[in-house]
Every structure is written in C-alpha cells, then in structure tokens.
Amino acid sequence: MDPRLQGRMKAVRGLRTTPVSALASESRRHLRALLDRLVGDEADYYARAIRHVEGRSTVARHREFPFGMIILKPVGPRCNLRCDYCYQLNITTNTERTLRYAHLASQPVMTLDLVERICRQIGPHLEDREHFVVNWHGGEPMLAGLDFYRRALDLFARWLPSSVRVSHILQTNATLIDAEWCAFFKAHGFIVNLALDGPRETFDQHRRYRGEHASPYQNLVQVLHLLQEQSIPYAVISVFAPGDRPSPRALLDFWEEQGLRSALGVKILPSYHVDEAMRCPPLHYADYLIELFDRWVSTYTPGSLRITNFHDPLRGLLGLPIEECYTNCGDRLLCFETNGDAWLCSTPFTREEYRFGNLVEQELSEIVNSRRRLEFLDRRHALLEDCRATCEVFPLCWGSCSYHVTLGKDERWEGKTWYCEGLRKFFGHVRKWVDTTLGVPGV
C-alpha cells in the first residue's frame, strides 16, 4: 500500500480501523489501488483542468483576482434544443425571471470587443499562475460559430501571459460537432463536455430539437464516437430528472457499451429546475446514487469508469482536493453574459444580488470587490460554518451548490441545499463503505 495513502487514512477523522472482508481479496486489492491512484493522480489532465485549478490557496494568494476559471456565454441561453428540464428555458419563458436576459434582444451574441476586454482585464492577474480555465457555456455555445472561436482564441493568446497554460472547456449538446470542429478542438486542446442522460428511452423523455419532435439522440451518439476516434478529451453529464430511468446496473452497462471508459469523467447531475415537479426527491436521488455506487465498487477494476460523483467523496475522505466548484463558491469563478454582466456562475440565478457588475461599464477590480459579491461571500461563509458544526459529511459536501440552497425559495438565501437530506445519506454511505470495507489494520 502506498505510504501516502496510509498517512491520509490516519488523518481522516472518525475512520475506524477494523477491517471487514466484505469483498473478495482481489476486488479489495483493486479498490485499494484505486485509492492509491487518487492520492497520486495530481498529473491527471482532467483533475488539473477542472479542480480549483490552484486550490483554495489561490484565494489567499490572489485576493485581487482569486478566480481560477471564467465562464463565457457567447450566445446567452439560446439553444437549438428544447429540453423540458433545462433551467435556461425556465428562465427565458417566465416573465418574472427575465432580468438576467433582458439584454438579449439588443445583444444576442458576445462581441469580440468584449472578449478582448475580458482578456485584457484578467491577463495581468495571471502572471504568476500556472494554469487558467475558460469554460464556454450556454445555451448552446457552438451557435456562435467556429470563426468566433478562432478569433476569440487569438485574443486569449495575445493578451494572456504565455507562461500560463489555458484550458478551454466547451459545454455542449454536441449536435453541431463535425470533422471541422473536431480539428479545431484537437488543435487547441479543448475538453468537450456533453450530455448523455442514458439509453434512448431515457434520453428522449426530456431532450428534443427546438420546434420539432425529433430526437437528437442518434446524432449525439455518432458525435461521441467521433470524439473517441479523434482522441479528443471529453466528459459526460447525465441529468437526473423525473421519469423512467434505467436501473443502475443497466446504466453502467450502457456507459460501458458507449465506450465511456475513455471519458475524462462521467457525472450524474440533479435537476436545477425551479419547478419542483421537474426535480427528483432528494432521497430518491440518494438511493439511486447509492445503488449505482455499490454496483460500481463491486465490479471495479483498473480502468473502470471514472464517475465524478464517486471519485470526489473518495478523494475528500483522503483529505485531497475535491473538484466541485462549490468548495469555494464565489471565489472560484465568474460568469460573463453577452452584454458583459458578471454573475456568480452559470446556474440560473436571476436576482440582482447575484449579479456582481458589468465589465463593459466597470473595471474588473470593481466587480471583484463589489458589495454584492462580498455580501454573498458572507452569506456563504455563514452557511458553511453552520454545516461544519452540524454535519458529519461536511468535508465531502461543502454546503453543495449555492443555487440548490435557493431552490423553491424564489432565490432567497434560506436554510440549506434542497438536496441536503439526500446528499447526507449518500455521502454517509460512501464514508461507511470506506470505513468498513477498506479498513487497514494498524492504520
């Protein structure tokens, strides 16, 4: 066993040491190897690209610009699909929640002048950084067109220090990807994040082309295989929404059939929809994850699917950085809309208190030090202190996504995450599994 792993396990508070032979010795050996790898995977490309980037120490060392990532939404919420669980669709069709996108009629696409201003403003703050992430989001960001991205990346190359490694991530429904886009992704080292909820019968319940009843499923699967053939780094999200879902075993089998062992990560996301009818009950979500986790660990071998929902809590139990943005929400990233508005993130906040300023009208320093941002950090800190004092799985959850704290409350900052009960059950299950199954005598 890697001595670093022994040291980590000694440091995990509350980890009992009584070994339980719940798995065959060969499976136990593979799983211990997994934890060894989690300790030593600091060179892992995806982990380095998506994590805090430079960890929470970034915040302490770079107060004037603590962020390791910016999210750019070049076409705002516009999309060629109309998925019924989409939180962007929920915003744009609800007249009481249109503040965030009131500008779209006059500014439907982000200008290259704004991209250049963003680059010029953040460039000086990256002189001593090793790495920075640019996440292109939507809606469907590919609607901006390939020429937009070519020119935008020229601006990043011009204004950002040559010493900093910039990782570009594209969150896309993948329906517009072709060979020309793939060549561009390869040339610039893009990571492509795409959504694949499950087999077609699951996928088609919620995802359709705009204005049509046609399903994008077959198109997406073809693009997935194209990315695999071209060796383009990609990750997959699966939205957990109401409706019929495959059993956890069937979902794992489907992911295997689609070749997702080559994915940088696979993640199940709960619905962000403001309508509770479009969200699954928290305990339903937890029970599904628990069954999926048990199936995954019972069949784990080297090279198995990298499921972020499971890797993150395992890393957290070893005292390693967790890749989720909510571990330093408010300090990790800024999200820019087409008109230069700077929001807390890409999740569907619409109230003014989550809009920290506008980069067309203000300097970046004014946004970073805005009263709204600092007040948000105070509210977030108070939530974390309450969670830390009352929850045994806090080091794995960190209060979860801030938007989930406001779900069902008209975005008011009250109580804890809507998914608290479910996350507590799931993370508790993972913690118990590590304790009982991987206990090491004498550690």
XYZ file of C-alpha atoms in Angstrom:
443
model
C 0.000 0.000 0.000
C 1.271 3.464 -0.920
C 2.637 5.041 2.299
C 0.973 8.315 1.288
C -2.375 6.522 1.416
C -1.597 5.193 4.892
C -0.804 8.712 6.008
C -4.006 10.057 4.525
C -6.126 7.371 6.143
C -4.542 8.075 9.528
C -5.525 11.691 9.134
C -9.185 11.076 8.306
C -11.164 11.876 11.427
C -13.539 9.170 12.559
C -12.200 6.455 10.265
C -12.327 3.209 12.226
C -9.614 0.642 11.622
C -11.410 -2.674 11.942
C -11.178 -4.450 8.565
C -14.296 -6.122 7.210
C -13.875 -8.719 4.464
C -16.935 -7.597 2.526
C -15.309 -8.158 -0.848
C -13.113 -10.802 -2.363
C -9.428 -10.161 -1.749
C -8.817 -9.459 -5.449
C -11.535 -6.782 -5.501
C -10.160 -5.277 -2.300
C -6.714 -5.120 -3.877
C -8.099 -3.306 -6.924
C -10.004 -0.837 -4.769
C -7.002 -0.059 -2.605
C -5.104 0.520 -5.838
C -7.831 2.994 -6.794
C -7.268 4.987 -3.612
C -3.511 4.824 -4.173
C -4.123 6.283 -7.612
C -6.387 9.016 -6.250
C -3.569 10.097 -3.949
C -1.071 10.139 -6.772
C -3.149 11.409 -9.691
C -2.088 15.043 -9.436
C -0.830 14.777 -13.016
C -4.268 13.672 -14.237
C -5.256 16.044 -17.033
C -8.929 16.376 -16.214
C -8.349 16.720 -12.494
C -5.877 19.542 -13.111
C -8.183 21.248 -15.593
C -11.408 21.147 -13.606
C -10.259 21.282 -9.983
C -9.899 24.528 -8.033
C -7.075 24.979 -10.512
C -4.597 26.108 -7.903
C -6.638 25.019 -4.901
C -8.038 27.238 -2.193
C -4.552 28.681 -1.719
C -5.307 30.625 -4.913
C -7.815 32.677 -2.936
C -5.291 33.570 -0.248
C -2.518 34.442 -2.705
C -4.629 36.281 -5.285
C -7.209 38.335 -3.424
C -7.344 40.864 -6.261
C -8.395 38.079 -8.660
C -8.980 34.799 -6.822
C -10.709 33.032 -9.685
C -9.200 30.046 -11.460
C -11.915 29.968 -14.123
C -14.186 32.213 -16.133
C -17.399 31.050 -17.776
C -18.262 32.791 -21.038
C -21.757 32.520 -22.538
C -21.272 33.756 -26.119
C -24.944 33.307 -27.092
C -26.517 33.502 -23.645
C -29.240 30.871 -23.167
C -30.003 30.372 -26.875
C -30.046 26.729 -27.971
C -31.058 24.527 -30.889
C -32.663 22.059 -28.471
C -35.654 22.482 -26.193
C -35.111 20.146 -23.248
C -38.013 20.350 -20.826
C -35.786 20.189 -17.727
C -33.468 22.993 -18.893
C -33.048 25.727 -16.293
C -32.205 28.252 -19.029
C -35.528 27.545 -20.737
C -37.289 28.013 -17.425
C -35.753 31.466 -17.038
C -36.433 32.715 -20.555
C -40.087 31.615 -20.638
C -41.003 33.025 -17.213
C -41.631 36.770 -17.440
C -40.953 37.222 -13.730
C -37.451 35.785 -14.099
C -36.107 37.505 -17.216
C -33.786 40.061 -15.602
C -30.702 38.066 -16.490
C -31.532 38.011 -20.202
C -33.365 41.298 -20.731
C -30.428 42.429 -22.876
C -30.641 39.600 -25.414
C -32.783 41.479 -27.945
C -30.026 44.060 -28.374
C -27.005 41.843 -27.628
C -27.743 38.251 -28.721
C -24.076 37.344 -29.291
C -20.997 38.293 -27.291
C -18.821 40.684 -29.268
C -15.147 40.061 -29.840
C -14.543 43.515 -28.354
C -15.966 42.200 -25.086
C -13.851 39.037 -25.318
C -10.789 41.241 -25.797
C -11.725 43.418 -22.821
C -12.108 40.313 -20.667
C -8.683 39.072 -21.781
C -7.007 42.437 -21.200
C -8.562 42.777 -17.747
C -7.646 39.312 -16.460
C -4.266 38.963 -18.190
C -2.200 40.972 -15.660
C -3.597 38.844 -12.810
C -2.301 35.612 -14.337
C 1.402 36.467 -14.481
C 2.312 34.091 -11.644
C -0.311 31.428 -12.389
C 0.489 28.046 -13.864
C -2.980 27.341 -15.187
C -6.295 29.001 -16.001
C -9.615 27.623 -17.287
C -12.020 29.160 -19.794
C -15.402 27.415 -19.850
C -17.641 28.153 -22.855
C -21.254 27.664 -21.807
C -24.816 28.269 -22.931
C -27.496 27.566 -24.054
C -25.564 26.061 -26.906
C -22.269 27.971 -27.208
C -21.448 26.456 -30.606
C -24.184 28.656 -32.124
C -21.610 31.467 -32.016
C -19.866 29.768 -34.938
C -16.396 28.404 -35.494
C -14.985 31.697 -36.777
C -15.960 33.369 -33.488
C -13.932 30.813 -31.535
C -10.918 31.066 -33.818
C -10.793 34.825 -33.344
C -11.564 34.599 -29.620
C -8.681 32.190 -29.016
C -6.377 34.529 -30.921
C -7.311 37.210 -28.386
C -6.575 34.919 -25.448
C -3.195 34.085 -26.973
C -2.482 37.783 -27.489
C -3.424 39.132 -24.059
C -2.839 36.309 -21.576
C 0.721 35.619 -20.390
C 2.482 32.978 -22.458
C 3.628 31.353 -19.207
C 0.097 30.356 -18.162
C -1.481 27.198 -19.556
C -5.052 27.947 -20.595
C -7.517 25.046 -20.785
C -10.664 25.610 -22.847
C -13.779 23.612 -21.981
C -16.920 23.526 -24.115
C -20.251 22.568 -22.520
C -22.353 21.455 -25.484
C -25.253 19.281 -26.571
C -22.804 18.092 -29.274
C -25.350 18.140 -32.114
C -23.337 20.671 -34.169
C -19.954 18.951 -33.911
C -18.434 17.766 -37.182
C -14.961 16.978 -38.526
C -14.034 20.671 -38.843
C -14.948 21.363 -35.235
C -13.014 18.279 -34.150
C -9.904 19.534 -35.940
C -10.276 22.838 -34.071
C -10.714 21.075 -30.724
C -7.580 18.992 -31.291
C -5.524 21.964 -32.412
C -6.379 23.935 -29.273
C -6.620 21.160 -26.688
C -10.317 21.628 -25.921
C -12.149 19.438 -23.435
C -15.687 18.737 -24.669
C -18.413 18.256 -22.045
C -21.580 16.704 -23.441
C -24.885 15.467 -22.029
C -25.952 11.841 -22.369
C -28.695 11.042 -19.876
C -28.780 7.329 -20.629
C -30.199 4.919 -23.209
C -32.517 6.349 -25.843
C -35.721 5.615 -23.926
C -34.385 7.724 -21.041
C -32.772 10.407 -23.184
C -35.867 11.009 -25.323
C -38.129 11.729 -22.347
C -36.712 15.232 -21.965
C -34.475 16.179 -24.912
C -35.815 17.308 -28.313
C -34.806 19.650 -31.119
C -36.360 23.112 -30.881
C -39.627 23.315 -32.800
C -39.595 19.599 -33.596
C -40.411 16.282 -32.016
C -37.230 14.780 -33.456
C -34.692 13.328 -31.042
C -31.005 14.357 -31.153
C -30.011 11.028 -29.607
C -28.550 9.314 -32.670
C -26.693 12.462 -33.685
C -25.153 12.727 -30.226
C -24.049 9.084 -30.147
C -22.379 9.495 -33.545
C -20.544 12.597 -32.295
C -19.486 10.754 -29.140
C -17.884 8.045 -31.232
C -16.254 10.693 -33.451
C -14.662 12.305 -30.383
C -13.437 8.895 -29.286
C -11.983 8.117 -32.726
C -10.227 11.503 -32.811
C -8.894 11.070 -29.233
C -10.437 14.396 -28.206
C -10.728 14.700 -24.400
C -14.368 14.612 -23.355
C -16.548 14.256 -20.287
C -20.199 13.298 -19.906
C -23.008 14.536 -17.690
C -26.268 12.694 -17.079
C -29.141 14.789 -15.723
C -31.186 13.081 -13.023
C -34.754 14.242 -13.658
C -38.247 12.795 -13.136
C -39.296 9.961 -15.403
C -38.317 6.398 -16.080
C -34.627 5.677 -15.561
C -32.622 2.549 -16.253
C -31.538 0.552 -13.252
C -28.065 1.487 -12.010
C -26.769 -1.774 -13.442
C -28.337 -1.040 -16.838
C -26.918 2.499 -16.791
C -23.397 1.222 -16.082
C -23.780 -1.350 -18.857
C -24.938 1.395 -21.243
C -21.973 3.619 -20.379
C -19.635 0.692 -20.977
C -21.288 -0.074 -24.334
C -20.769 3.539 -25.396
C -17.057 3.345 -24.596
C -17.148 5.815 -21.721
C -14.131 4.231 -20.052
C -12.245 6.644 -22.304
C -14.117 9.641 -20.826
C -12.253 12.006 -18.515
C -15.252 11.829 -16.205
C -18.908 10.827 -16.041
C -21.213 12.704 -13.689
C -24.864 12.478 -12.666
C -26.325 15.927 -12.024
C -29.641 16.526 -10.250
C -32.115 18.826 -11.979
C -31.714 22.566 -11.337
C -35.266 23.362 -12.447
C -37.183 25.934 -10.385
C -40.370 23.845 -10.719
C -40.304 21.127 -8.057
C -42.217 18.810 -10.407
C -39.099 18.757 -12.602
C -36.828 17.746 -9.711
C -36.498 14.299 -8.186
C -36.981 13.956 -4.410
C -33.604 14.197 -2.622
C -33.819 10.712 -1.105
C -34.751 9.240 -4.493
C -31.585 10.806 -5.909
C -29.541 9.449 -2.978
C -30.913 5.928 -3.257
C -30.091 5.816 -6.959
C -26.521 7.018 -6.362
C -26.054 4.513 -3.537
C -27.185 1.593 -5.678
C -25.003 2.818 -8.543
C -22.008 3.240 -6.210
C -22.403 -0.244 -4.759
C -22.566 -1.715 -8.239
C -19.548 0.302 -9.392
C -17.293 -0.646 -6.473
C -18.353 -4.303 -6.561
C -17.125 -4.603 -10.153
C -14.224 -2.130 -10.028
C -11.071 -2.993 -11.932
C -8.234 -0.729 -13.084
C -9.523 1.364 -15.969
C -13.137 1.322 -14.807
C -15.398 4.280 -15.494
C -14.290 7.454 -13.737
C -17.549 8.571 -12.101
C -17.063 12.003 -10.569
C -19.891 11.513 -8.057
C -17.787 8.719 -6.520
C -14.221 9.871 -7.088
C -14.838 13.203 -5.360
C -16.059 11.843 -1.995
C -13.322 9.201 -2.052
C -10.764 11.954 -2.594
C -12.392 14.036 0.128
C -12.150 11.186 2.628
C -8.421 11.090 1.938
C -8.076 14.825 2.514
C -7.438 15.509 -1.176
C -8.928 18.425 -3.162
C -12.476 17.919 -4.402
C -13.095 19.070 -7.955
C -16.535 20.593 -7.367
C -16.822 24.366 -7.712
C -18.960 24.711 -4.579
C -15.974 24.032 -2.321
C -15.036 27.692 -2.808
C -18.189 29.148 -4.333
C -17.896 32.865 -5.005
C -14.115 32.724 -5.161
C -13.575 30.121 -7.845
C -15.137 31.586 -10.997
C -17.003 34.442 -12.655
C -19.604 34.069 -15.402
C -19.945 36.666 -18.169
C -23.097 37.114 -20.257
C -23.210 38.537 -23.796
C -23.552 42.127 -22.543
C -20.685 41.911 -20.041
C -22.791 41.245 -16.944
C -20.735 39.325 -14.373
C -22.751 36.736 -12.432
C -21.882 34.371 -9.620
C -21.966 31.429 -12.048
C -23.842 29.908 -14.979
C -26.620 28.435 -12.829
C -29.962 30.235 -13.270
C -29.702 32.984 -10.668
C -31.748 35.984 -11.805
C -31.901 38.277 -8.768
C -29.686 41.360 -8.793
C -27.791 40.277 -5.677
C -26.080 37.543 -7.708
C -25.019 39.965 -10.465
C -21.741 41.490 -9.321
C -21.343 44.133 -12.027
C -20.781 44.710 -15.729
C -17.358 44.601 -17.363
C -18.387 46.995 -20.143
C -19.287 49.649 -17.583
C -16.779 48.839 -14.821
C -13.238 47.721 -14.211
C -12.654 44.121 -13.162
C -11.418 45.260 -9.742
C -14.789 46.927 -9.073
C -16.587 43.658 -9.818
C -14.249 41.566 -7.670
C -14.674 43.957 -4.738
C -18.354 44.723 -5.299
C -20.653 44.961 -2.297
C -22.889 42.242 -3.745
C -20.051 39.760 -4.134
C -18.685 40.404 -0.651
C -22.164 40.098 0.862
C -22.633 36.797 -0.950
C -19.330 35.512 0.443
C -20.517 36.448 3.942
C -23.791 34.539 3.461
C -21.967 31.559 2.019
C -19.464 31.560 4.898
C -22.300 31.574 7.447
C -23.888 28.575 5.722
C -20.585 26.691 5.726
C -19.987 27.373 9.402
C -23.449 26.028 10.235
C -22.901 22.941 8.081
C -19.430 22.372 9.504
C -20.793 22.429 13.044
C -23.756 20.121 12.444
C -22.890 17.680 9.644
C -20.522 14.715 9.716
C -20.107 14.686 5.924
C -19.336 18.399 5.557
C -15.815 17.752 4.147
C -17.465 15.935 1.230
C -20.369 18.308 0.606
C -19.163 21.825 1.483
C -22.762 23.011 1.586
C -23.276 21.852 -2.011
C -24.300 24.110 -4.899
C -25.397 27.587 -3.857
C -28.244 27.584 -6.352
C -29.641 24.465 -4.703
C -29.755 26.430 -1.443
C -32.238 28.811 -3.083
C -34.399 26.225 -4.905
C -38.078 26.594 -4.070
C -37.398 29.853 -2.183
C -37.534 32.385 -5.043
C -33.727 32.514 -4.868
C -33.777 33.659 -1.246
C -30.792 32.527 0.788
C -32.516 30.462 3.454
C -31.626 27.177 5.100
C -29.522 24.548 3.389
C -29.363 22.947 -0.037
C -32.634 21.473 -1.287
C -30.765 18.176 -1.753
C -29.278 18.183 1.781
C -31.104 15.105 3.070
C -30.178 13.072 0.011
C -26.545 14.170 -0.131
C -26.112 13.467 3.563
C -27.433 9.942 3.061
C -25.266 9.272 0.001
C -22.026 10.708 1.406
C -22.662 8.891 4.673
C -22.942 5.649 2.737
C -19.626 6.271 0.955
C -17.935 7.151 4.240
C -19.232 3.980 5.872
C -18.075 1.935 2.885
C -14.536 3.309 3.104
C -14.546 2.711 6.840
C -15.788 -0.868 6.826
C -14.528 -2.206 3.524
C -11.104 -0.611 3.241
C -10.118 -0.524 6.900
C -6.418 -1.256 7.298
C -5.087 -2.958 10.452
C -2.770 -0.708 12.391
C -3.651 2.437 10.464
